[in-house]
Amino acid sequence: KNEVEQSPQNLTAQEGEFITINCSYSVGISALHWLQQHPGGGIVSLFMLSSGKKKHGRLIATINIQEKHSSLHITASHPRDSAVYICAVSPAYGGSQGNLIFGKGTKLSVKP
Amino acid sequence: DTGVSQNPRHKITKRGQNVTFRCDPISEHNRLYWYRQTLGQGPEFLTYFQNEAQLEKSRLLSDRFSAERPKGSFSTLEIQRTEQGDSAMYLCASSFNRGGYTFGSGTRLTVV
């Protein structure tokens, strides 16, 4: 079992729909990251959070530390949101301070 | 600062050849990370530096792989005697301590 699990693996939505991507993790963490990867490979960091909720434009990220779960929401989705969204965690244990543990990503396709 | 820069963007090499990739991090960032990503998978940690010190290496980093960060600035990742299984996207990221990560666009390696 992977330490970071995302669901769904693939998601197709119509433009304007509200989208939720989920991330569950099994290790103690110091922070959780939501990343966006477009075709061609470059990764953009969307959020880094350790508690509560963050909002940036149409994107909202929440985390529940007790339940070891995070969600990424996209409101009023648009075709330009089509990308792979990756959840990654910074482990809290001291032996691996450099290691982000990544989920496999959720491939989102928003149709016009 | 133009973010994290990786060169080359693409590299095609014959099996058995050596290749070297370069990463220029954000100048204020003291940490630099290398990841490898194969198709359909999330990135996997390879190694990281704090300033010029290589503090952690993954088991994925066989003895054919070597990374350096002279003077704590840019970093190079060299793969000797490349194999077809080395074909992947090699991603570099930087951060200031355990703050937010900034990723480069990656170097896509194809070993033929």
mmCIF file with all atom_site columns, N, CA, C and O in Angstrom, chain B residues 14-48:
data_model
loop_
_atom_site.group_PDB
_atom_site.id
_atom_site.type_symbol
_atom_site.label_atom_id
_atom_site.label_alt_id
_atom_site.label_comp_id
_atom_site.label_asym_id
_atom_site.label_entity_id
_atom_site.label_seq_id
_atom_site.pdbx_PDB_ins_code
_atom_site.Cartn_x
_atom_site.Cartn_y
_atom_site.Cartn_z
_atom_site.occupancy
_atom_site.B_iso_or_equiv
_atom_site.pdbx_formal_charge
_atom_site.auth_seq_id
_atom_site.auth_comp_id
_atom_site.auth_asym_id
_atom_site.auth_atom_id
_atom_site.pdbx_PDB_model_num
ATOM 1   N N  . LYS B 1 14 ? 22.256 6.901  -26.443 1.00 0.00 ? 14 LYS B N  1
ATOM 2   C CA . LYS B 1 14 ? 22.350 5.456  -26.698 1.00 0.00 ? 14 LYS B CA 1
ATOM 3   C C  . LYS B 1 14 ? 22.697 4.744  -25.400 1.00 0.00 ? 14 LYS B C  1
ATOM 4   O O  . LYS B 1 14 ? 23.447 5.271  -24.557 1.00 0.00 ? 14 LYS B O  1
ATOM 5   N N  . ARG B 1 15 ? 22.181 3.550  -25.278 1.00 0.00 ? 15 ARG B N  1
ATOM 6   C CA . ARG B 1 15 ? 22.474 2.722  -24.100 1.00 0.00 ? 15 ARG B CA 1
ATOM 7   C C  . ARG B 1 15 ? 23.986 2.599  -23.919 1.00 0.00 ? 15 ARG B C  1
ATOM 8   O O  . ARG B 1 15 ? 24.714 2.390  -24.889 1.00 0.00 ? 15 ARG B O  1
ATOM 9   N N  . GLY B 1 16 ? 24.414 2.771  -22.693 1.00 0.00 ? 16 GLY B N  1
ATOM 10  C CA . GLY B 1 16 ? 25.834 2.655  -22.399 1.00 0.00 ? 16 GLY B CA 1
ATOM 11  C C  . GLY B 1 16 ? 26.566 3.988  -22.339 1.00 0.00 ? 16 GLY B C  1
ATOM 12  O O  . GLY B 1 16 ? 27.684 4.056  -21.815 1.00 0.00 ? 16 GLY B O  1
ATOM 13  N N  . GLN B 1 17 ? 25.945 5.041  -22.857 1.00 0.00 ? 17 GLN B N  1
ATOM 14  C CA . GLN B 1 17 ? 26.567 6.362  -22.811 1.00 0.00 ? 17 GLN B CA 1
ATOM 15  C C  . GLN B 1 17 ? 26.332 7.000  -21.452 1.00 0.00 ? 17 GLN B C  1
ATOM 16  O O  . GLN B 1 17 ? 25.420 6.618  -20.704 1.00 0.00 ? 17 GLN B O  1
ATOM 17  N N  . ASN B 1 18 ? 27.157 7.987  -21.147 1.00 0.00 ? 18 ASN B N  1
ATOM 18  C CA . ASN B 1 18 ? 26.981 8.770  -19.923 1.00 0.00 ? 18 ASN B CA 1
ATOM 19  C C  . ASN B 1 18 ? 26.217 10.052 -20.243 1.00 0.00 ? 18 ASN B C  1
ATOM 20  O O  . ASN B 1 18 ? 26.380 10.624 -21.335 1.00 0.00 ? 18 ASN B O  1
ATOM 21  N N  . VAL B 1 19 ? 25.385 10.477 -19.319 1.00 0.00 ? 19 VAL B N  1
ATOM 22  C CA . VAL B 1 19 ? 24.671 11.747 -19.506 1.00 0.00 ? 19 VAL B CA 1
ATOM 23  C C  . VAL B 1 19 ? 24.794 12.573 -18.228 1.00 0.00 ? 19 VAL B C  1
ATOM 24  O O  . VAL B 1 19 ? 24.923 12.016 -17.128 1.00 0.00 ? 19 VAL B O  1
ATOM 25  N N  . THR B 1 20 ? 24.710 13.870 -18.390 1.00 0.00 ? 20 THR B N  1
ATOM 26  C CA . THR B 1 20 ? 24.753 14.785 -17.250 1.00 0.00 ? 20 THR B CA 1
ATOM 27  C C  . THR B 1 20 ? 23.667 15.831 -17.404 1.00 0.00 ? 20 THR B C  1
ATOM 28  O O  . THR B 1 20 ? 23.508 16.412 -18.474 1.00 0.00 ? 20 THR B O  1
ATOM 29  N N  . PHE B 1 21 ? 22.929 16.039 -16.332 1.00 0.00 ? 21 PHE B N  1
ATOM 30  C CA . PHE B 1 21 ? 21.880 17.060 -16.314 1.00 0.00 ? 21 PHE B CA 1
ATOM 31  C C  . PHE B 1 21 ? 22.286 18.148 -15.321 1.00 0.00 ? 21 PHE B C  1
ATOM 32  O O  . PHE B 1 21 ? 22.937 17.866 -14.319 1.00 0.00 ? 21 PHE B O  1
ATOM 33  N N  . ARG B 1 22 ? 21.755 19.356 -15.588 1.00 0.00 ? 22 ARG B N  1
ATOM 34  C CA . ARG B 1 22 ? 22.074 20.461 -14.703 1.00 0.00 ? 22 ARG B CA 1
ATOM 35  C C  . ARG B 1 22 ? 20.802 21.074 -14.142 1.00 0.00 ? 22 ARG B C  1
ATOM 36  O O  . ARG B 1 22 ? 19.789 21.161 -14.836 1.00 0.00 ? 22 ARG B O  1
ATOM 37  N N  . CYS B 1 23 ? 20.891 21.522 -12.906 1.00 0.00 ? 23 CYS B N  1
ATOM 38  C CA . CYS B 1 23 ? 19.777 22.220 -12.270 1.00 0.00 ? 23 CYS B CA 1
ATOM 39  C C  . CYS B 1 23 ? 20.307 23.496 -11.624 1.00 0.00 ? 23 CYS B C  1
ATOM 40  O O  . CYS B 1 23 ? 21.257 23.461 -10.834 1.00 0.00 ? 23 CYS B O  1
ATOM 41  N N  . ASP B 1 24 ? 19.676 24.612 -11.946 1.00 0.00 ? 24 ASP B N  1
ATOM 42  C CA . ASP B 1 24 ? 19.982 25.891 -11.291 1.00 0.00 ? 24 ASP B CA 1
ATOM 43  C C  . ASP B 1 24 ? 18.805 26.257 -10.413 1.00 0.00 ? 24 ASP B C  1
ATOM 44  O O  . ASP B 1 24 ? 17.728 26.579 -10.919 1.00 0.00 ? 24 ASP B O  1
ATOM 45  N N  . PRO B 1 25 ? 18.970 26.212 -9.107  1.00 0.00 ? 25 PRO B N  1
ATOM 46  C CA . PRO B 1 25 ? 17.841 26.477 -8.205  1.00 0.00 ? 25 PRO B CA 1
ATOM 47  C C  . PRO B 1 25 ? 17.617 27.971 -8.033  1.00 0.00 ? 25 PRO B C  1
ATOM 48  O O  . PRO B 1 25 ? 18.364 28.789 -8.560  1.00 0.00 ? 25 PRO B O  1
ATOM 49  N N  . ILE B 1 26 ? 16.584 28.298 -7.289  1.00 0.00 ? 26 ILE B N  1
ATOM 50  C CA . ILE B 1 26 ? 16.375 29.684 -6.880  1.00 0.00 ? 26 ILE B CA 1
ATOM 51  C C  . ILE B 1 26 ? 17.519 30.063 -5.954  1.00 0.00 ? 26 ILE B C  1
ATOM 52  O O  . ILE B 1 26 ? 17.885 29.306 -5.049  1.00 0.00 ? 26 ILE B O  1
ATOM 53  N N  . SER B 1 27 ? 18.086 31.208 -6.189  1.00 0.00 ? 27 SER B N  1
ATOM 54  C CA . SER B 1 27 ? 19.363 31.550 -5.548  1.00 0.00 ? 27 SER B CA 1
ATOM 55  C C  . SER B 1 27 ? 19.281 31.597 -4.029  1.00 0.00 ? 27 SER B C  1
ATOM 56  O O  . SER B 1 27 ? 20.245 31.279 -3.343  1.00 0.00 ? 27 SER B O  1
ATOM 57  N N  . GLU B 1 28 ? 18.122 31.960 -3.480  1.00 0.00 ? 28 GLU B N  1
ATOM 58  C CA . GLU B 1 28 ? 18.006 32.053 -2.015  1.00 0.00 ? 28 GLU B CA 1
ATOM 59  C C  . GLU B 1 28 ? 17.750 30.700 -1.358  1.00 0.00 ? 28 GLU B C  1
ATOM 60  O O  . GLU B 1 28 ? 17.762 30.587 -0.133  1.00 0.00 ? 28 GLU B O  1
ATOM 61  N N  . HIS B 1 29 ? 17.485 29.682 -2.154  1.00 0.00 ? 29 HIS B N  1
ATOM 62  C CA . HIS B 1 29 ? 17.130 28.375 -1.597  1.00 0.00 ? 29 HIS B CA 1
ATOM 63  C C  . HIS B 1 29 ? 18.368 27.570 -1.241  1.00 0.00 ? 29 HIS B C  1
ATOM 64  O O  . HIS B 1 29 ? 19.273 27.389 -2.059  1.00 0.00 ? 29 HIS B O  1
ATOM 65  N N  . ASN B 1 30 ? 18.389 27.050 -0.016  1.00 0.00 ? 30 ASN B N  1
ATOM 66  C CA . ASN B 1 30 ? 19.550 26.289 0.424   1.00 0.00 ? 30 ASN B CA 1
ATOM 67  C C  . ASN B 1 30 ? 19.400 24.793 0.152   1.00 0.00 ? 30 ASN B C  1
ATOM 68  O O  . ASN B 1 30 ? 20.375 24.060 0.165   1.00 0.00 ? 30 ASN B O  1
ATOM 69  N N  . ARG B 1 31 ? 18.176 24.346 -0.124  1.00 0.00 ? 31 ARG B N  1
ATOM 70  C CA . ARG B 1 31 ? 17.977 22.912 -0.361  1.00 0.00 ? 31 ARG B CA 1
ATOM 71  C C  . ARG B 1 31 ? 17.681 22.674 -1.835  1.00 0.00 ? 31 ARG B C  1
ATOM 72  O O  . ARG B 1 31 ? 16.951 23.437 -2.471  1.00 0.00 ? 31 ARG B O  1
ATOM 73  N N  . LEU B 1 32 ? 18.218 21.565 -2.340  1.00 0.00 ? 32 LEU B N  1
ATOM 74  C CA . LEU B 1 32 ? 17.999 21.182 -3.736  1.00 0.00 ? 32 LEU B CA 1
ATOM 75  C C  . LEU B 1 32 ? 17.726 19.689 -3.786  1.00 0.00 ? 32 LEU B C  1
ATOM 76  O O  . LEU B 1 32 ? 18.426 18.903 -3.131  1.00 0.00 ? 32 LEU B O  1
ATOM 77  N N  . TYR B 1 33 ? 16.718 19.315 -4.548  1.00 0.00 ? 33 TYR B N  1
ATOM 78  C CA . TYR B 1 33 ? 16.250 17.926 -4.585  1.00 0.00 ? 33 TYR B CA 1
ATOM 79  C C  . TYR B 1 33 ? 16.233 17.421 -6.027  1.00 0.00 ? 33 TYR B C  1
ATOM 80  O O  . TYR B 1 33 ? 15.926 18.170 -6.952  1.00 0.00 ? 33 TYR B O  1
ATOM 81  N N  . TRP B 1 34 ? 16.512 16.144 -6.185  1.00 0.00 ? 34 TRP B N  1
ATOM 82  C CA . TRP B 1 34 ? 16.357 15.467 -7.468  1.00 0.00 ? 34 TRP B CA 1
ATOM 83  C C  . TRP B 1 34 ? 15.310 14.366 -7.304  1.00 0.00 ? 34 TRP B C  1
ATOM 84  O O  . TRP B 1 34 ? 15.335 13.597 -6.338  1.00 0.00 ? 34 TRP B O  1
ATOM 85  N N  . TYR B 1 35 ? 14.412 14.299 -8.316  1.00 0.00 ? 35 TYR B N  1
ATOM 86  C CA . TYR B 1 35 ? 13.384 13.276 -8.358  1.00 0.00 ? 35 TYR B CA 1
ATOM 87  C C  . TYR B 1 35 ? 13.384 12.642 -9.744  1.00 0.00 ? 35 TYR B C  1
ATOM 88  O O  . TYR B 1 35 ? 13.776 13.253 -10.731 1.00 0.00 ? 35 TYR B O  1
ATOM 89  N N  . ARG B 1 36 ? 12.870 11.423 -9.809  1.00 0.00 ? 36 ARG B N  1
ATOM 90  C CA . ARG B 1 36 ? 12.688 10.752 -11.085 1.00 0.00 ? 36 ARG B CA 1
ATOM 91  C C  . ARG B 1 36 ? 11.219 10.380 -11.220 1.00 0.00 ? 36 ARG B C  1
ATOM 92  O O  . ARG B 1 36 ? 10.586 9.925  -10.258 1.00 0.00 ? 36 ARG B O  1
ATOM 93  N N  . GLN B 1 37 ? 10.679 10.554 -12.428 1.00 0.00 ? 37 GLN B N  1
ATOM 94  C CA . GLN B 1 37 ? 9.268  10.263 -12.661 1.00 0.00 ? 37 GLN B CA 1
ATOM 95  C C  . GLN B 1 37 ? 9.131  9.461  -13.938 1.00 0.00 ? 37 GLN B C  1
ATOM 96  O O  . GLN B 1 37 ? 9.564  9.903  -15.005 1.00 0.00 ? 37 GLN B O  1
ATOM 97  N N  . THR B 1 38 ? 8.539  8.281  -13.814 1.00 0.00 ? 38 THR B N  1
ATOM 98  C CA . THR B 1 38 ? 8.246  7.475  -14.984 1.00 0.00 ? 38 THR B CA 1
ATOM 99  C C  . THR B 1 38 ? 6.781  7.664  -15.357 1.00 0.00 ? 38 THR B C  1
ATOM 100 O O  . THR B 1 38 ? 5.972  8.132  -14.557 1.00 0.00 ? 38 THR B O  1
ATOM 101 N N  . LEU B 1 39 ? 6.460  7.259  -16.566 1.00 0.00 ? 39 LEU B N  1
ATOM 102 C CA . LEU B 1 39 ? 5.135  7.545  -17.130 1.00 0.00 ? 39 LEU B CA 1
ATOM 103 C C  . LEU B 1 39 ? 4.014  6.993  -16.255 1.00 0.00 ? 39 LEU B C  1
ATOM 104 O O  . LEU B 1 39 ? 4.033  5.829  -15.861 1.00 0.00 ? 39 LEU B O  1
ATOM 105 N N  . GLY B 1 40 ? 3.067  7.840  -15.913 1.00 0.00 ? 40 GLY B N  1
ATOM 106 C CA . GLY B 1 40 ? 1.906  7.407  -15.152 1.00 0.00 ? 40 GLY B CA 1
ATOM 107 C C  . GLY B 1 40 ? 2.137  7.283  -13.663 1.00 0.00 ? 40 GLY B C  1
ATOM 108 O O  . GLY B 1 40 ? 1.231  6.872  -12.927 1.00 0.00 ? 40 GLY B O  1
ATOM 109 N N  . GLN B 1 41 ? 3.332  7.630  -13.215 1.00 0.00 ? 41 GLN B N  1
ATOM 110 C CA . GLN B 1 41 ? 3.647  7.522  -11.799 1.00 0.00 ? 41 GLN B CA 1
ATOM 111 C C  . GLN B 1 41 ? 3.954  8.891  -11.212 1.00 0.00 ? 41 GLN B C  1
ATOM 112 O O  . GLN B 1 41 ? 4.296  9.831  -11.938 1.00 0.00 ? 41 GLN B O  1
ATOM 113 N N  . GLY B 1 42 ? 3.849  8.991  -9.897  1.00 0.00 ? 42 GLY B N  1
ATOM 114 C CA . GLY B 1 42 ? 4.299  10.206 -9.242  1.00 0.00 ? 42 GLY B CA 1
ATOM 115 C C  . GLY B 1 42 ? 5.815  10.228 -9.168  1.00 0.00 ? 42 GLY B C  1
ATOM 116 O O  . GLY B 1 42 ? 6.472  9.194  -9.329  1.00 0.00 ? 42 GLY B O  1
ATOM 117 N N  . PRO B 1 43 ? 6.390  11.395 -8.937  1.00 0.00 ? 43 PRO B N  1
ATOM 118 C CA . PRO B 1 43 ? 7.846  11.476 -8.802  1.00 0.00 ? 43 PRO B CA 1
ATOM 119 C C  . PRO B 1 43 ? 8.356  10.638 -7.634  1.00 0.00 ? 43 PRO B C  1
ATOM 120 O O  . PRO B 1 43 ? 7.649  10.422 -6.651  1.00 0.00 ? 43 PRO B O  1
ATOM 121 N N  . GLU B 1 44 ? 9.598  10.150 -7.772  1.00 0.00 ? 44 GLU B N  1
ATOM 122 C CA . GLU B 1 44 ? 10.252 9.393  -6.703  1.00 0.00 ? 44 GLU B CA 1
ATOM 123 C C  . GLU B 1 44 ? 11.531 10.124 -6.317  1.00 0.00 ? 44 GLU B C  1
ATOM 124 O O  . GLU B 1 44 ? 12.288 10.570 -7.176  1.00 0.00 ? 44 GLU B O  1
ATOM 125 N N  . PHE B 1 45 ? 11.762 10.186 -5.031  1.00 0.00 ? 45 PHE B N  1
ATOM 126 C CA . PHE B 1 45 ? 12.919 10.898 -4.500  1.00 0.00 ? 45 PHE B CA 1
ATOM 127 C C  . PHE B 1 45 ? 14.212 10.182 -4.874  1.00 0.00 ? 45 PHE B C  1
ATOM 128 O O  . PHE B 1 45 ? 14.318 8.961  -4.765  1.00 0.00 ? 45 PHE B O  1
ATOM 129 N N  . LEU B 1 46 ? 15.209 10.954 -5.302  1.00 0.00 ? 46 LEU B N  1
ATOM 130 C CA . LEU B 1 46 ? 16.536 10.409 -5.584  1.00 0.00 ? 46 LEU B CA 1
ATOM 131 C C  . LEU B 1 46 ? 17.557 10.861 -4.537  1.00 0.00 ? 46 LEU B C  1
ATOM 132 O O  . LEU B 1 46 ? 18.237 10.048 -3.932  1.00 0.00 ? 46 LEU B O  1
ATOM 133 N N  . THR B 1 47 ? 17.675 12.185 -4.372  1.00 0.00 ? 47 THR B N  1
ATOM 134 C CA . THR B 1 47 ? 18.677 12.702 -3.451  1.00 0.00 ? 47 THR B CA 1
ATOM 135 C C  . THR B 1 47 ? 18.385 14.155 -3.141  1.00 0.00 ? 47 THR B C  1
ATOM 136 O O  . THR B 1 47 ? 17.613 14.809 -3.854  1.00 0.00 ? 47 THR B O  1
ATOM 137 N N  . TYR B 1 48 ? 18.989 14.657 -2.035  1.00 0.00 ? 48 TYR B N  1
ATOM 138 C CA . TYR B 1 48 ? 18.865 16.080 -1.780  1.00 0.00 ? 48 TYR B CA 1
ATOM 139 C C  . TYR B 1 48 ? 20.110 16.640 -1.124  1.00 0.00 ? 48 TYR B C  1
ATOM 140 O O  . TYR B 1 48 ? 20.880 15.921 -0.481  1.00 0.00 ? 48 TYR B O  1
#
